[in-house]
Amino acid sequence: MQKSIYTPLSGAIAQERVLDILANNLANTHTVGFKSEQVSFKLLEPEPRRNYKDPLPPANYKIPFEELLPLRGNELSYVGVSGVSRDMSQGSAIHTKNPLDIMLESEGFLQVHTKDGFRYTRAGDLSISSVGALVNKQGEPILGQRGNIFLDQSALEINSRGEIYQQGQLVDRLRIVNFADVKHLEKVGTNQY
């Protein structure tokens, strides 16, 4: 059996993962609140003494034991992906002149109520739906401390504490959720975790 082909193949598979992540990072360069990712590699050491289970031929099939010997262990080194890390650092601010566009300066996430349950995002490009709910780009409600946030079409202000004022009255405060370790958040699409 020709095992030497597996070393370059493992490198090609690892590089394919890198290209997938680079393409995703480039495609989302202008996505509000997007967090880029990076891949790290590791060397998978050879295991020549490890005894993998032999493929046993039928009892009436005679095969010399020496021909099964190459199936034992792994004498070659391979490349593997050791992990994918997400850059959670603060992005640069863009002044949009839209009072509904916000930027989270803390480490928290906005809580979104989707059809699949609660999701979390750092994308602050918000709008008001036709029924007056504060929603994200996909039209899903952004939650406040009291639940869904409903606003009328009059002028509003969102201060640095996430409090939403309309006509001088406090309407609600954005629900900002913090996680002990953001590495465990799983991407679910549409810039949500």
mmCIF file of C-alpha atoms in Angstrom:
data_model
loop_
_atom_site.group_PDB
_atom_site.id
_atom_site.type_symbol
_atom_site.label_atom_id
_atom_site.label_comp_id
_atom_site.label_asym_id
_atom_site.label_seq_id
_atom_site.Cartn_x
_atom_site.Cartn_y
_atom_site.Cartn_z
ATOM 1 C CA MET A 1 0.000 0.000 0.000
ATOM 2 C CA GLN A 2 1.368 3.430 -0.914
ATOM 3 C CA LYS A 3 1.006 5.505 2.278
ATOM 4 C CA SER A 4 3.247 8.397 1.241
ATOM 5 C CA ILE A 5 0.398 10.047 -0.691
ATOM 6 C CA TYR A 6 -1.394 10.772 2.615
ATOM 7 C CA THR A 7 1.158 13.362 3.764
ATOM 8 C CA PRO A 8 0.575 15.824 0.885
ATOM 9 C CA LEU A 9 -3.122 14.963 0.928
ATOM 10 C CA SER A 10 -3.391 15.959 4.585
ATOM 11 C CA GLY A 11 -1.684 19.286 3.760
ATOM 12 C CA ALA A 12 -4.075 19.884 0.865
ATOM 13 C CA ILE A 13 -7.112 19.215 3.056
ATOM 14 C CA ALA A 14 -5.789 21.625 5.707
ATOM 15 C CA GLN A 15 -5.173 24.307 3.056
ATOM 16 C CA GLU A 16 -8.698 23.808 1.727
ATOM 17 C CA ARG A 17 -9.995 24.710 5.214
ATOM 18 C CA VAL A 18 -7.793 27.843 5.148
ATOM 19 C CA LEU A 19 -9.211 28.876 1.766
ATOM 20 C CA ASP A 20 -12.790 28.378 3.030
ATOM 21 C CA ILE A 21 -12.125 30.665 5.990
ATOM 22 C CA LEU A 22 -10.274 33.288 3.926
ATOM 23 C CA ALA A 23 -13.114 33.363 1.390
ATOM 24 C CA ASN A 24 -15.649 33.826 4.199
ATOM 25 C CA ASN A 25 -13.552 36.614 5.750
ATOM 26 C CA LEU A 26 -13.265 38.420 2.402
ATOM 27 C CA ALA A 27 -16.955 37.988 1.576
ATOM 28 C CA ASN A 28 -17.870 39.632 4.895
ATOM 29 C CA THR A 29 -15.404 42.530 4.797
ATOM 30 C CA HIS A 30 -18.257 45.061 4.835
ATOM 31 C CA THR A 31 -20.653 43.057 7.032
ATOM 32 C CA VAL A 32 -21.563 45.017 10.149
ATOM 33 C CA GLY A 33 -20.311 43.303 13.328
ATOM 34 C CA PHE A 34 -18.585 40.422 11.492
ATOM 35 C CA LYS A 35 -15.732 38.693 13.337
ATOM 36 C CA SER A 36 -13.003 37.178 11.157
ATOM 37 C CA GLU A 37 -11.432 33.774 11.782
ATOM 38 C CA GLN A 38 -7.955 32.276 11.493
ATOM 39 C CA VAL A 39 -6.794 28.676 11.220
ATOM 40 C CA SER A 40 -3.904 27.131 13.129
ATOM 41 C CA PHE A 41 -2.172 23.877 12.218
ATOM 42 C CA LYS A 42 -0.539 21.061 14.114
ATOM 43 C CA LEU A 43 1.790 18.242 13.180
ATOM 44 C CA LEU A 44 0.229 14.846 13.680
ATOM 45 C CA GLU A 45 3.113 12.701 14.894
ATOM 46 C CA PRO A 46 3.719 9.203 13.555
ATOM 47 C CA GLU A 47 2.438 6.255 15.572
ATOM 48 C CA PRO A 48 4.465 3.291 14.246
ATOM 49 C CA ARG A 49 3.882 1.078 17.299
ATOM 50 C CA ARG A 50 0.135 1.590 17.554
ATOM 51 C CA ASN A 51 -1.712 -1.606 16.809
ATOM 52 C CA TYR A 52 -4.774 -0.861 14.720
ATOM 53 C CA LYS A 53 -7.326 -3.615 14.402
ATOM 54 C CA ASP A 54 -6.336 -5.850 11.489
ATOM 55 C CA PRO A 55 -8.795 -6.493 8.695
ATOM 56 C CA LEU A 56 -9.414 -10.180 9.166
ATOM 57 C CA PRO A 57 -9.892 -12.212 5.978
ATOM 58 C CA PRO A 58 -12.405 -15.078 5.857
ATOM 59 C CA ALA A 59 -11.183 -18.333 7.421
ATOM 60 C CA ASN A 60 -10.916 -20.127 4.080
ATOM 61 C CA TYR A 61 -8.850 -17.296 2.545
ATOM 62 C CA LYS A 62 -5.146 -17.818 3.068
ATOM 63 C CA ILE A 63 -2.998 -14.689 3.276
ATOM 64 C CA PRO A 64 0.512 -14.456 4.688
ATOM 65 C CA PHE A 65 0.773 -12.441 7.906
ATOM 66 C CA GLU A 66 3.614 -10.344 6.406
ATOM 67 C CA GLU A 67 1.163 -8.816 3.917
ATOM 68 C CA LEU A 68 -1.016 -7.548 6.789
ATOM 69 C CA LEU A 69 1.968 -5.968 8.597
ATOM 70 C CA PRO A 70 1.956 -2.693 6.559
ATOM 71 C CA LEU A 71 -1.593 -2.061 7.811
ATOM 72 C CA ARG A 72 -0.298 -1.703 11.367
ATOM 73 C CA GLY A 73 0.580 1.760 12.673
ATOM 74 C CA ASN A 74 1.393 4.996 10.949
ATOM 75 C CA GLU A 75 5.002 5.703 10.087
ATOM 76 C CA LEU A 76 4.403 9.111 8.456
ATOM 77 C CA SER A 77 3.709 12.589 9.817
ATOM 78 C CA TYR A 78 0.625 14.488 8.727
ATOM 79 C CA VAL A 79 -0.665 18.046 8.950
ATOM 80 C CA GLY A 80 -3.939 18.700 10.710
ATOM 81 C CA VAL A 81 -6.050 21.706 11.671
ATOM 82 C CA SER A 82 -5.576 22.290 15.392
ATOM 83 C CA GLY A 83 -8.232 24.959 15.655
ATOM 84 C CA VAL A 84 -10.097 27.927 14.253
ATOM 85 C CA SER A 85 -9.886 31.106 16.318
ATOM 86 C CA ARG A 86 -12.212 34.082 16.052
ATOM 87 C CA ASP A 87 -10.919 37.653 16.335
ATOM 88 C CA MET A 88 -13.303 39.258 18.835
ATOM 89 C CA SER A 89 -11.486 42.601 18.964
ATOM 90 C CA GLN A 90 -13.435 45.828 18.519
ATOM 91 C CA GLY A 91 -13.890 46.962 14.936
ATOM 92 C CA SER A 92 -13.636 50.538 13.738
ATOM 93 C CA ALA A 93 -16.566 52.903 14.145
ATOM 94 C CA ILE A 94 -18.453 54.203 11.122
ATOM 95 C CA HIS A 95 -20.636 57.292 11.475
ATOM 96 C CA THR A 96 -23.861 56.591 9.547
ATOM 97 C CA LYS A 97 -26.135 59.431 10.778
ATOM 98 C CA ASN A 98 -28.846 56.818 11.374
ATOM 99 C CA PRO A 99 -30.056 57.000 15.005
ATOM 100 C CA LEU A 100 -30.847 53.272 14.914
ATOM 101 C CA ASP A 101 -27.290 52.218 14.017
ATOM 102 C CA ILE A 102 -25.423 51.347 17.192
ATOM 103 C CA MET A 103 -21.969 49.996 18.021
ATOM 104 C CA LEU A 104 -21.361 47.802 21.047
ATOM 105 C CA GLU A 105 -18.215 48.981 22.800
ATOM 106 C CA SER A 106 -18.364 46.303 25.476
ATOM 107 C CA GLU A 107 -17.808 42.592 25.065
ATOM 108 C CA GLY A 108 -21.540 41.877 25.021
ATOM 109 C CA PHE A 109 -23.985 40.761 22.356
ATOM 110 C CA LEU A 110 -27.474 41.916 21.427
ATOM 111 C CA GLN A 111 -30.101 39.238 22.034
ATOM 112 C CA VAL A 112 -32.265 38.430 19.020
ATOM 113 C CA HIS A 113 -35.529 36.468 19.066
ATOM 114 C CA THR A 114 -35.513 34.227 15.970
ATOM 115 C CA LYS A 115 -37.861 31.466 14.846
ATOM 116 C CA ASP A 116 -35.204 29.010 16.124
ATOM 117 C CA GLY A 117 -34.971 30.603 19.569
ATOM 118 C CA PHE A 118 -32.601 33.179 21.025
ATOM 119 C CA ARG A 119 -29.510 34.134 19.039
ATOM 120 C CA TYR A 120 -26.784 36.688 19.715
ATOM 121 C CA THR A 121 -25.179 39.272 17.458
ATOM 122 C CA ARG A 122 -22.836 42.250 17.493
ATOM 123 C CA ALA A 123 -24.394 43.724 14.345
ATOM 124 C CA GLY A 124 -25.940 47.051 15.297
ATOM 125 C CA ASP A 125 -27.610 48.028 12.010
ATOM 126 C CA LEU A 126 -31.153 48.129 13.370
ATOM 127 C CA SER A 127 -34.461 49.353 12.000
ATOM 128 C CA ILE A 128 -38.133 49.616 12.944
ATOM 129 C CA SER A 129 -40.530 47.078 11.434
ATOM 130 C CA SER A 130 -43.961 47.891 9.993
ATOM 131 C CA VAL A 131 -45.543 47.000 13.375
ATOM 132 C CA GLY A 132 -43.089 49.253 15.260
ATOM 133 C CA ALA A 133 -40.714 46.591 16.640
ATOM 134 C CA LEU A 134 -36.962 47.219 16.813
ATOM 135 C CA VAL A 135 -35.499 44.582 14.480
ATOM 136 C CA ASN A 136 -32.211 43.481 12.932
ATOM 137 C CA LYS A 137 -31.425 43.364 9.218
ATOM 138 C CA GLN A 138 -33.321 40.069 8.852
ATOM 139 C CA GLY A 139 -36.466 41.532 10.477
ATOM 140 C CA GLU A 140 -36.050 39.595 13.740
ATOM 141 C CA PRO A 141 -36.877 41.399 17.008
ATOM 142 C CA ILE A 142 -34.030 42.787 19.133
ATOM 143 C CA LEU A 143 -34.834 42.221 22.796
ATOM 144 C CA GLY A 144 -34.811 44.733 25.590
ATOM 145 C CA GLN A 145 -34.986 44.191 29.341
ATOM 146 C CA ARG A 146 -38.788 43.901 29.068
ATOM 147 C CA GLY A 147 -38.912 41.771 25.902
ATOM 148 C CA ASN A 148 -39.607 43.054 22.394
ATOM 149 C CA ILE A 149 -39.020 46.793 21.960
ATOM 150 C CA PHE A 150 -41.825 48.733 20.278
ATOM 151 C CA LEU A 151 -41.292 52.285 19.032
ATOM 152 C CA ASP A 152 -43.324 54.822 17.147
ATOM 153 C CA GLN A 153 -42.027 56.838 14.221
ATOM 154 C CA SER A 154 -41.006 59.868 16.315
ATOM 155 C CA ALA A 155 -37.375 60.783 16.966
ATOM 156 C CA LEU A 156 -35.485 58.542 19.320
ATOM 157 C CA GLU A 157 -32.134 58.350 21.065
ATOM 158 C CA ILE A 158 -30.082 55.340 22.173
ATOM 159 C CA ASN A 159 -27.495 56.345 24.766
ATOM 160 C CA SER A 160 -24.179 54.675 25.700
ATOM 161 C CA ARG A 161 -25.907 52.511 28.347
ATOM 162 C CA GLY A 162 -28.273 51.049 25.732
ATOM 163 C CA GLU A 163 -31.261 52.986 27.027
ATOM 164 C CA ILE A 164 -33.777 53.945 24.357
ATOM 165 C CA TYR A 165 -35.549 57.280 24.805
ATOM 166 C CA GLN A 166 -38.429 58.555 22.734
ATOM 167 C CA GLN A 167 -39.934 62.010 23.328
ATOM 168 C CA GLY A 168 -37.856 62.255 26.521
ATOM 169 C CA GLN A 169 -39.350 59.050 27.965
ATOM 170 C CA LEU A 170 -37.390 55.859 28.660
ATOM 171 C CA VAL A 171 -38.887 53.122 26.461
ATOM 172 C CA ASP A 172 -36.589 50.212 27.338
ATOM 173 C CA ARG A 173 -32.941 49.239 27.619
ATOM 174 C CA LEU A 174 -31.235 46.907 25.138
ATOM 175 C CA ARG A 175 -30.550 43.452 26.560
ATOM 176 C CA ILE A 176 -26.762 43.047 26.321
ATOM 177 C CA VAL A 177 -25.631 39.491 27.066
ATOM 178 C CA ASN A 178 -22.070 38.660 28.153
ATOM 179 C CA PHE A 179 -20.478 35.216 27.959
ATOM 180 C CA ALA A 180 -17.685 33.899 30.158
ATOM 181 C CA ASP A 181 -15.915 32.386 27.138
ATOM 182 C CA VAL A 182 -16.916 33.516 23.636
ATOM 183 C CA LYS A 183 -14.837 30.687 22.120
ATOM 184 C CA HIS A 184 -17.747 28.356 22.779
ATOM 185 C CA LEU A 185 -20.210 30.399 20.703
ATOM 186 C CA GLU A 186 -21.181 28.660 17.478
ATOM 187 C CA LYS A 187 -21.845 30.585 14.271
ATOM 188 C CA VAL A 188 -25.341 29.924 12.948
ATOM 189 C CA GLY A 189 -25.367 32.281 9.936
ATOM 190 C CA THR A 190 -26.648 35.809 9.268
ATOM 191 C CA ASN A 191 -23.912 37.145 11.598
ATOM 192 C CA GLN A 192 -25.450 35.422 14.633
ATOM 193 C CA TYR A 193 -24.196 33.015 17.279
#
